[in-house]
XYZ file of C-alpha atoms in Angstrom:
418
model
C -5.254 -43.112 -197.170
C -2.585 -40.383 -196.555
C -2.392 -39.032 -199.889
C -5.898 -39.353 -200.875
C -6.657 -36.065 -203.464
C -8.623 -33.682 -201.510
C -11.031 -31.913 -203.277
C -9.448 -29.032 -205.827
C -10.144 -25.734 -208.025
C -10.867 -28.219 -210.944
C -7.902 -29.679 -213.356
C -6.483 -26.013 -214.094
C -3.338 -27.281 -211.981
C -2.901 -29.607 -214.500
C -3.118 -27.708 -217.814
C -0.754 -25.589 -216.003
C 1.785 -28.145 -215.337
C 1.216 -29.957 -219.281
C 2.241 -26.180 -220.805
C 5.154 -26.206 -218.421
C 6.272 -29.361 -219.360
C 5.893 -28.516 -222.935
C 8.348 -25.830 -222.661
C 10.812 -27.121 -220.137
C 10.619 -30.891 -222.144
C 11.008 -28.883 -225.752
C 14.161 -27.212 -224.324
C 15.526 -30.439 -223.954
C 14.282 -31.701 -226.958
C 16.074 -28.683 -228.705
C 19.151 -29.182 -226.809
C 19.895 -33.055 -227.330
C 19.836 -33.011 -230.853
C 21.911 -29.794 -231.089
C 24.606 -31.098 -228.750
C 24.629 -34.215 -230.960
C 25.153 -31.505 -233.896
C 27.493 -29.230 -231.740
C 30.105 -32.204 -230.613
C 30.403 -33.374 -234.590
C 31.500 -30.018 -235.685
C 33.707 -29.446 -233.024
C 35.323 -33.683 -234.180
C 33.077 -36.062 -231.779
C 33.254 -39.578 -233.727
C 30.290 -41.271 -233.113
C 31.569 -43.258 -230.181
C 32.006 -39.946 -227.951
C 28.314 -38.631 -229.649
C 27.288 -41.671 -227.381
C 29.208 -40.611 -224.284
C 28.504 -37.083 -223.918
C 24.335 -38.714 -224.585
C 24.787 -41.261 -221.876
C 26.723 -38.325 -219.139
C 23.071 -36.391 -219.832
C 21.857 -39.210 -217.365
C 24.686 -40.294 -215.388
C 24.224 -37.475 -212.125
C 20.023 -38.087 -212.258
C 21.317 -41.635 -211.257
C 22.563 -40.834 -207.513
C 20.036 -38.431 -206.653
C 16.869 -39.685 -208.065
C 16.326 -41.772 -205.026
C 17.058 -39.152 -201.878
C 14.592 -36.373 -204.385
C 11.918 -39.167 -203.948
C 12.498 -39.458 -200.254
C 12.333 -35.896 -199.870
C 9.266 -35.282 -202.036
C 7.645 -38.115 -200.232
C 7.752 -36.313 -197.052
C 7.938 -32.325 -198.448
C 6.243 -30.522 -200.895
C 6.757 -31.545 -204.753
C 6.144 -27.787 -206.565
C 9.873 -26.579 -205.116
C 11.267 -29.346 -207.582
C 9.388 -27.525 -211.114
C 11.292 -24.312 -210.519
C 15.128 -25.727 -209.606
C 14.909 -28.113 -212.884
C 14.072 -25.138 -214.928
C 16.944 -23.528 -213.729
C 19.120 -26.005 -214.298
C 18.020 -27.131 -217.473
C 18.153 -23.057 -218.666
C 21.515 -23.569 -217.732
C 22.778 -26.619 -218.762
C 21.506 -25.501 -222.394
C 23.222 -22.157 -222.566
C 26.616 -23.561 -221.374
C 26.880 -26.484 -223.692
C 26.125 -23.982 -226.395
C 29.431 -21.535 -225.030
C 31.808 -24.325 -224.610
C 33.805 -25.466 -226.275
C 35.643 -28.861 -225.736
C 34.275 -32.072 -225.389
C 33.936 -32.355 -221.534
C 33.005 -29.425 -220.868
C 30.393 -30.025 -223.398
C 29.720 -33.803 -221.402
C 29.441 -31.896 -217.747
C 27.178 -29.536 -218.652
C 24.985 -32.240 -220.761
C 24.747 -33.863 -216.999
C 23.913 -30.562 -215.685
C 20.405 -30.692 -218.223
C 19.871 -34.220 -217.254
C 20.014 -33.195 -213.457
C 17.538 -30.422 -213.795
C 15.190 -32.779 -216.284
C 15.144 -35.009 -213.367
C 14.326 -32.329 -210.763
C 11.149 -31.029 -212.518
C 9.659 -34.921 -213.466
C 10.411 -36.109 -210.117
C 8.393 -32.895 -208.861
C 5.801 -32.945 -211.413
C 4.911 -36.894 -211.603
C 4.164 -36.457 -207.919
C 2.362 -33.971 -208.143
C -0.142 -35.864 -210.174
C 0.440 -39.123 -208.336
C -1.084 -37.194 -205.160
C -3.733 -35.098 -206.920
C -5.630 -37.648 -208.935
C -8.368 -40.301 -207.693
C -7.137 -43.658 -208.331
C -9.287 -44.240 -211.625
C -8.039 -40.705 -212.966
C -4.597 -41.828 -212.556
C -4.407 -43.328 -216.311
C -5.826 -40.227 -217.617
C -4.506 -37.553 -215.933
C -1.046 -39.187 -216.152
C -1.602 -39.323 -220.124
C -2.387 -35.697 -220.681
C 0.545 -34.641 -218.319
C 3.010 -36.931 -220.597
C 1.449 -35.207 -223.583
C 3.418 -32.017 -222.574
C 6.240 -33.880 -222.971
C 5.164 -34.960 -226.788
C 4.127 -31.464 -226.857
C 7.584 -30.436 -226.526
C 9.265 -33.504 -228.557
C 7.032 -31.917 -231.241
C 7.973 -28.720 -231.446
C 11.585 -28.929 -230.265
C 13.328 -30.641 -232.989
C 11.789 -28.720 -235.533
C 13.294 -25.575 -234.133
C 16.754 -27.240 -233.545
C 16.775 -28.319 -237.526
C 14.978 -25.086 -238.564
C 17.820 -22.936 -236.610
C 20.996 -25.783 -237.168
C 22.552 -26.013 -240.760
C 25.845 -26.083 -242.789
C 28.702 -27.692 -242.459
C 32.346 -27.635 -239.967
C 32.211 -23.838 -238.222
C 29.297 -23.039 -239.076
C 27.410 -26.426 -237.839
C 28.863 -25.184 -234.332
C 27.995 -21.928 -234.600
C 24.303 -22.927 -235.778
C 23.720 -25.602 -233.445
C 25.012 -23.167 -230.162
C 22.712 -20.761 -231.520
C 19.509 -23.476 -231.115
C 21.383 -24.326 -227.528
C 21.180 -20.312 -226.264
C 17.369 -20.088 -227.619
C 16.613 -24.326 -225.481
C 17.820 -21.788 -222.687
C 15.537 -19.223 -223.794
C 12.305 -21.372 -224.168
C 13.081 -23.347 -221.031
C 12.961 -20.646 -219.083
C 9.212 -19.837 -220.377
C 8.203 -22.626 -218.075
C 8.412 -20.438 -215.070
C 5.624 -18.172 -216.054
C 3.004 -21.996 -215.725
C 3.997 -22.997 -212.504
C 1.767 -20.678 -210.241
C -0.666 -22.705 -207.959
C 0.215 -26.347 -209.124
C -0.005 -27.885 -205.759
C -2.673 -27.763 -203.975
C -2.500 -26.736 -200.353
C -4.746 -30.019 -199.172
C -2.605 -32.497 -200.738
C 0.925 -30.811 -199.740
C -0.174 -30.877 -196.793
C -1.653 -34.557 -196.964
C 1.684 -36.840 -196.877
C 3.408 -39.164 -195.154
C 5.223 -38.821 -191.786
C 8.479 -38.878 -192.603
C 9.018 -41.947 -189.563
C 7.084 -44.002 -192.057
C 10.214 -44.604 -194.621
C 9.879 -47.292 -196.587
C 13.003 -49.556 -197.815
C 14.195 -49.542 -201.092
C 13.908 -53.135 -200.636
C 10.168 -53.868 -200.064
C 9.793 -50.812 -202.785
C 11.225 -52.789 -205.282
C 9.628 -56.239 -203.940
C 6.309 -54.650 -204.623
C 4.906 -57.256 -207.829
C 4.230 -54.585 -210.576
C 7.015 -52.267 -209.706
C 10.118 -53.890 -211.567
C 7.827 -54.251 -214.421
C 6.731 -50.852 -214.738
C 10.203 -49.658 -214.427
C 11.887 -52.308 -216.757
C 9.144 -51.487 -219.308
C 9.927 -47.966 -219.084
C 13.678 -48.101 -219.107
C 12.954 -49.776 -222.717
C 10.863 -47.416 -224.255
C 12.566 -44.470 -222.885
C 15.835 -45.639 -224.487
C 14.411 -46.839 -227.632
C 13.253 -42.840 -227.804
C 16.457 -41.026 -226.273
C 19.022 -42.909 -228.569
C 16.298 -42.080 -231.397
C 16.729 -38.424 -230.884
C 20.275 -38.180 -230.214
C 21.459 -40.812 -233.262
C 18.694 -39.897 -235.663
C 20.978 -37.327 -237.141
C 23.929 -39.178 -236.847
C 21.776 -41.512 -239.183
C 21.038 -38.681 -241.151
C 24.338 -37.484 -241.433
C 25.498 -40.913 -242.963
C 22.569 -41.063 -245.672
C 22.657 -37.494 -246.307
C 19.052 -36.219 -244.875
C 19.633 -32.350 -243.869
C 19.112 -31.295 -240.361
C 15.729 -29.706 -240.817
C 14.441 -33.240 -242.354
C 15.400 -34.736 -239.386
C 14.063 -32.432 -237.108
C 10.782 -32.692 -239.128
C 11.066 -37.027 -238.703
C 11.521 -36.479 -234.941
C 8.679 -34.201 -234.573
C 6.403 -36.426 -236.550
C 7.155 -39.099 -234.328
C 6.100 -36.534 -230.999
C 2.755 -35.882 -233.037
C 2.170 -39.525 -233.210
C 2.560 -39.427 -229.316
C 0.202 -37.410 -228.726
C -2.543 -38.533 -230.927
C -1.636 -42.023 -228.881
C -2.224 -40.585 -225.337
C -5.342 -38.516 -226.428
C -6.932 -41.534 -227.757
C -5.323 -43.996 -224.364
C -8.792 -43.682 -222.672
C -11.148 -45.335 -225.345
C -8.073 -47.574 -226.310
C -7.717 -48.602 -222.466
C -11.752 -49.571 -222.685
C -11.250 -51.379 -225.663
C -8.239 -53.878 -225.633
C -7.238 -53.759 -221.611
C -4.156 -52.201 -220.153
C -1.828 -55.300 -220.251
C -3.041 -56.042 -224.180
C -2.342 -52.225 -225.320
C 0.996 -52.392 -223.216
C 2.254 -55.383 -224.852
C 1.183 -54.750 -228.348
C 2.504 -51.158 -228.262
C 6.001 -52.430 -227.242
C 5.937 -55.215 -229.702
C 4.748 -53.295 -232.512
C 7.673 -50.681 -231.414
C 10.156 -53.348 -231.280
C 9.881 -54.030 -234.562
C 9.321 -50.695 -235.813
C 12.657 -49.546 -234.140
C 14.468 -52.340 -235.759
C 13.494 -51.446 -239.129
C 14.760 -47.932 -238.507
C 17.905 -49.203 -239.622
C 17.508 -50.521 -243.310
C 18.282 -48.081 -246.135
C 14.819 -46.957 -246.777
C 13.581 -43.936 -248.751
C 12.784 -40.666 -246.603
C 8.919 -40.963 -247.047
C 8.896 -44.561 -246.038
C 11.037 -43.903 -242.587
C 8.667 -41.098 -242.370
C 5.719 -43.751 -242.170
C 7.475 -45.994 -240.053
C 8.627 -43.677 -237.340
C 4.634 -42.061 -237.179
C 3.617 -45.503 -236.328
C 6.716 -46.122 -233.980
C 5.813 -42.759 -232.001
C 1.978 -44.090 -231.656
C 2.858 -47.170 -230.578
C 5.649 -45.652 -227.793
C 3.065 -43.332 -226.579
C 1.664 -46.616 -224.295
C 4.902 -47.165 -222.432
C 5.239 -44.474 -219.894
C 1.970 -42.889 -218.710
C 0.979 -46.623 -218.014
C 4.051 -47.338 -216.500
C 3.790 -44.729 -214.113
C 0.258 -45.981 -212.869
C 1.827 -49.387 -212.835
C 4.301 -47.713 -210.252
C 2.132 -45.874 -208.159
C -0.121 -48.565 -208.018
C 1.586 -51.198 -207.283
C 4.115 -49.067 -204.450
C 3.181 -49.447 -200.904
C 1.329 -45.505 -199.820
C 4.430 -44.234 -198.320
C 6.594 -44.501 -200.551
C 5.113 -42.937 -204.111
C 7.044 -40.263 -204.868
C 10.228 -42.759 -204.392
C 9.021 -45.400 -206.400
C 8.504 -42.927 -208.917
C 12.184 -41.783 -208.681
C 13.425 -45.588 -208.693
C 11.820 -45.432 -212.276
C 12.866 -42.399 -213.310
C 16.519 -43.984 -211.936
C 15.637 -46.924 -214.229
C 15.288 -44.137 -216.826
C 18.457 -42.846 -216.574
C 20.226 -45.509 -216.210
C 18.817 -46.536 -219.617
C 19.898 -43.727 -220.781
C 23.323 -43.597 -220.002
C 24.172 -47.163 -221.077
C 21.696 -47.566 -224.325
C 23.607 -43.794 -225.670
C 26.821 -45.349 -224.685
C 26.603 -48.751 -226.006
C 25.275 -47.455 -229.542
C 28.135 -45.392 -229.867
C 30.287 -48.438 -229.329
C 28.067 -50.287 -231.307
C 27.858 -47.410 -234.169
C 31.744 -47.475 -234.222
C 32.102 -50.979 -234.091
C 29.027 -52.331 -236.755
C 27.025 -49.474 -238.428
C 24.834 -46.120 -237.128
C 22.004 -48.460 -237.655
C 22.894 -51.023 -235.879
C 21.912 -49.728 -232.225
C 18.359 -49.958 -233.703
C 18.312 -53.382 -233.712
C 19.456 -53.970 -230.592
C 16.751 -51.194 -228.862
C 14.349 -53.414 -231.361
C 15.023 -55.928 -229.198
C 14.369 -54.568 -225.792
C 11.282 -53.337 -226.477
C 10.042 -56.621 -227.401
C 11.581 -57.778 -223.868
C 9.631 -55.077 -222.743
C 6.040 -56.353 -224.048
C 7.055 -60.010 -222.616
C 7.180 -58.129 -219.322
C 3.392 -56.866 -220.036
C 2.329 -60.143 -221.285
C 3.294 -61.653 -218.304
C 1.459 -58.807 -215.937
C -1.352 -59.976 -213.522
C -4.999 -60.310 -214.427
C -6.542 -57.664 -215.000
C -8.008 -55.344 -212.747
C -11.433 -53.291 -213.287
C -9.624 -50.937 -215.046
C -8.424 -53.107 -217.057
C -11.390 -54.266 -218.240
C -12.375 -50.180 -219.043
C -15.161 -50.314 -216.426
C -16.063 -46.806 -215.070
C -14.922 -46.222 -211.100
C -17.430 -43.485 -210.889
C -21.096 -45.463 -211.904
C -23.333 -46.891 -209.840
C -21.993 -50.262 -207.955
C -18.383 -49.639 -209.653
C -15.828 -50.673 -206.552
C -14.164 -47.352 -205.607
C -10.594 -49.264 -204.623
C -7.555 -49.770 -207.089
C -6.093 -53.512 -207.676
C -2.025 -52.534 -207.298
C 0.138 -53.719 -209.588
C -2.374 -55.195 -212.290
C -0.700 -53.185 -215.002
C 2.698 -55.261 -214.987
C-alpha cells in the first residue's frame, strides 16, 4: 500500500505534534470566547455574536478540499507552521480592531490557519500509524486539542472581566496573549514527519474524484457524525457566555465550565482503548452521541451552577467519542489515494457546521431564547448516533481483538465504523 508507515524513531513525532496542538488549539480556545466577549462590549447583539462565530469557518470552506489534494501528493509538516502563523495572527488583530467586520475578517483569518495545521497534522497521523494504531494514535493526538480546550478558557475568563470599556479592553488583552501562546507551537514541530512516509505517497496522476470519495460507504457517516459533535462543541464555547451573561455567571465561571468540559475529554480519549474493547466502536459511537444529545439539550433549562457543572463534565466525556473515531471512520473507509482529501472533506463538513450552527443560534437566540440553540444541537447529535447505529457490522476492531497476536488478520475492514 502506498502509504503504508515505514518503520520510525518510536512515537516521539507524536508527543511532539499533541503539545503543538495543545498550544496552537488553546490559542483558539482563548480567542473564541474572547471575541464573543470583545464584539458585546464593543454592541454585538447576539444575532451578530453568531455571525462573526460562523465567518471563523466560512474561508476553511473553499480551501479545505485543494489543501487535501495537495497534502495527498506533498508533504503534510509545511501545513503545522503556516496555521500557526495565521492563527498568531488572526488572534492579535481581532484583539486591535475595532469594528465589527474587521473583527468578522480576521475571525476567518483564525479559522483559515486552524484549518491549515489539522489538515497537516491529521495526515500526518493518517500516514504514520499501522491500521490497528489508527484509533489510538488518533485519540491521543485529539487529546491536544482537549489539552488546549482545557486550559484555554480558563485563561480567557481568568484575564477577561468587567463591564462596557473595560470588557474590550480585557478581552483584547486575552486575544494579544492567544497570539502569544499560539505562537509557542513552533518550538514542537521539529521532526514530525518522517522522511519514509513523506516520501511514501501517492502519484499525483492517481487523483481521485470527489465523487467516488464521497461514495465511499463510511465516509458521509464519519463526516455527518462529526459535523454534529463539532457544532454541538463550537456553539458551546462561543454562546456559553452569552448564556452566562443572561443568568449572571462571571466570565471566569464560565471559563472554569468550559474547561471542565475539555478535562472530561480527555479522561474520554485516554480511557477510548479499553472502552473500544469493551462495548465496540459503533455501540460507544452511538451511545456517546445520544447521551450528548440529551445532555446538550438540557444545557438550556435554568439550572443551578453546580448542577450545569455536572452536566457539561458528562457532556464533554461523552463528546470525546465523536471525532478521533470519526477520523478512522474516514481514513478507513477512503479509497488509498485519496486520505489526506477525505480528511479535508470532513474537516469541510466541520466548517461548514460551524458556520451555519453559530449563525442559526444567533438567529435562533434573537428570535426564541440564548438557550434555545441547545435544543436544537440536542437534536443533531442524536441524528448523529442514528448515523452510528446504522454503521456496518463490525469489524475486528470492533470487536477489541488485538491486530498484533498470534493469528489476528493484519488487514483493516473500511468503513465498519459508520
Amino acid at each position: 500500500m502506498a502509504d503504508r508507515p515505514r518503520p520510525g524513531p518510536g512515537r516521539g513525532w507524536l508527543l511532539r505534534l499533541v503539545i503543538a496542538f495543545a498550544f496552537a488549539q488553546g490559542a483558539v480556545s482563548m480567542a473564541r470566547p474572547a471575541v464573543s466577549y470583545r464584539a458585546l462590549a464593543l454592541g454585538a447583539d447576539e444575532t451578530a455574536v453568531g455571525v462573526i462565530a460562523g465567518v471563523y469557518a466560512l474561508l476553511p470552506l473553499f480551501v479545505a478540499v485543494p489543501l487535501g489534494r495537495r497534502t495527498d501528493h506533498g508533504r503534510c509538516a509545511p501545513l503545522l507552521p503556516i496555521g500557526v502563523l495565521l492563527v498568531s495572527g488572526g488572534c492579535a488583530l481581532s484583539g486591535l480592531v475595532s469594528s465589527l467586520p474587521a473583527m468578522a475578517a480576521w475571525s476567518g483569518v483564525m479559522g483559515l490557519g486552524h484549518l491549515c495545521f489539522v489538515i497537516g497534522a491529521q495526515s500526518i497521523v493518517a500516514r504514520q500509524s499501522a491500521p490497528h494504531e489508527q484509533d489510538r494514535n488518533f485519540g491521543h493526538f485529539t487529546i491536544g486539542a482537549s489539552l488546549g480546550q482545557l486550559i484555554g478558557p480558563i485563561a480567557a475568563g481568568a484575564l477577561i472581566s468587567g463591564q462596557g470599556g473595560a470588557l474590550g479592553r480585557t478581552s483584547a488583552l486575552a486575544l494579544l496573549v492567544a497570539a502569544g501562546v499560539c505562537a509557542l507551537a513552533l518550538t514542537s514541530l521539529r521532526r514530525i514527519e518522517h522522511r519514509g512516509t513523506a516520501g511514501a505517497r501517492p502519484r499525483a496522476d492517481g487523483k481521485v474524484p470527489v465523487r467516488t470519495i464521497l461514495g465511499a460507504r463510511g465516509v458521509p457517516a464519519g463526516i455527518l457524525i462529526s459535523m454534529a459533535v463539532l457544532s454541538a462543541t463550537d456553539v458551546l464555547t462561543a454562546y456559553l457566555p452569552v448564556v452566562g451573561e443572561h443568568r449572571s455567571i462571571a466570565p471566569a465561571t464560565v471559563g472554569l465550565l468550559l474547561s471542565l468540559r475539555a478535562a472530561a475529554t480527555i479522561a474520554c480519549r485516554l480511557v477510548m482503548a479499553p472502552l473500544l474493547r469493551l462495548l465496540g466502536r459503533r455501540a460507544l459511537l452511538t451511545t456517546g452521541c445520544l447521551l450528548a444529545g440529551l445532555l446538550c439539550a438540557g444545557v438550556a433549562l435554568p439550572v443551578p451552577v453546580p448542577f450545569l457543572a455536572l452536566m457539561l463534565a458528562v457532556l464533554g466525556f461523552c463528546l470525546g467519542v465523536g471525532q478521533p473515531l470519526s477520523m478512522t471512520t474516514v481514513v478507513r473507509a477512503a479509497p488509498d489515494k485519496a486520505r489526506s482529501t477525505a480528511l479535508a472533506l470532513r474537516l469541510t463538513g466541520n466548517r461548514l457546521g460551524q458556520v451555519a450552527a453559530p449563525a442559526a443560534a444567533g438567529l435562533i437566540a434573537g428570535a426564541v431564547g440564548v438557550a434555545a440553540p441547545f435544543v436544537l444541537l440536542g437534536a443533531g447529535l442524536v441524528g448523529a448516533a442514528g448515523l452510528g447505529l446504522r454503521g456496518e457490522g463490525e469489524s475486528r476492531t470492533d470487536r477489541g481483538d488485538d491486530p498484533g497476536r498470534p493469528g489476528a488478520r493484519d488487514h483493516a475492514e473500511p468503513g465498519a465504523k459508520a
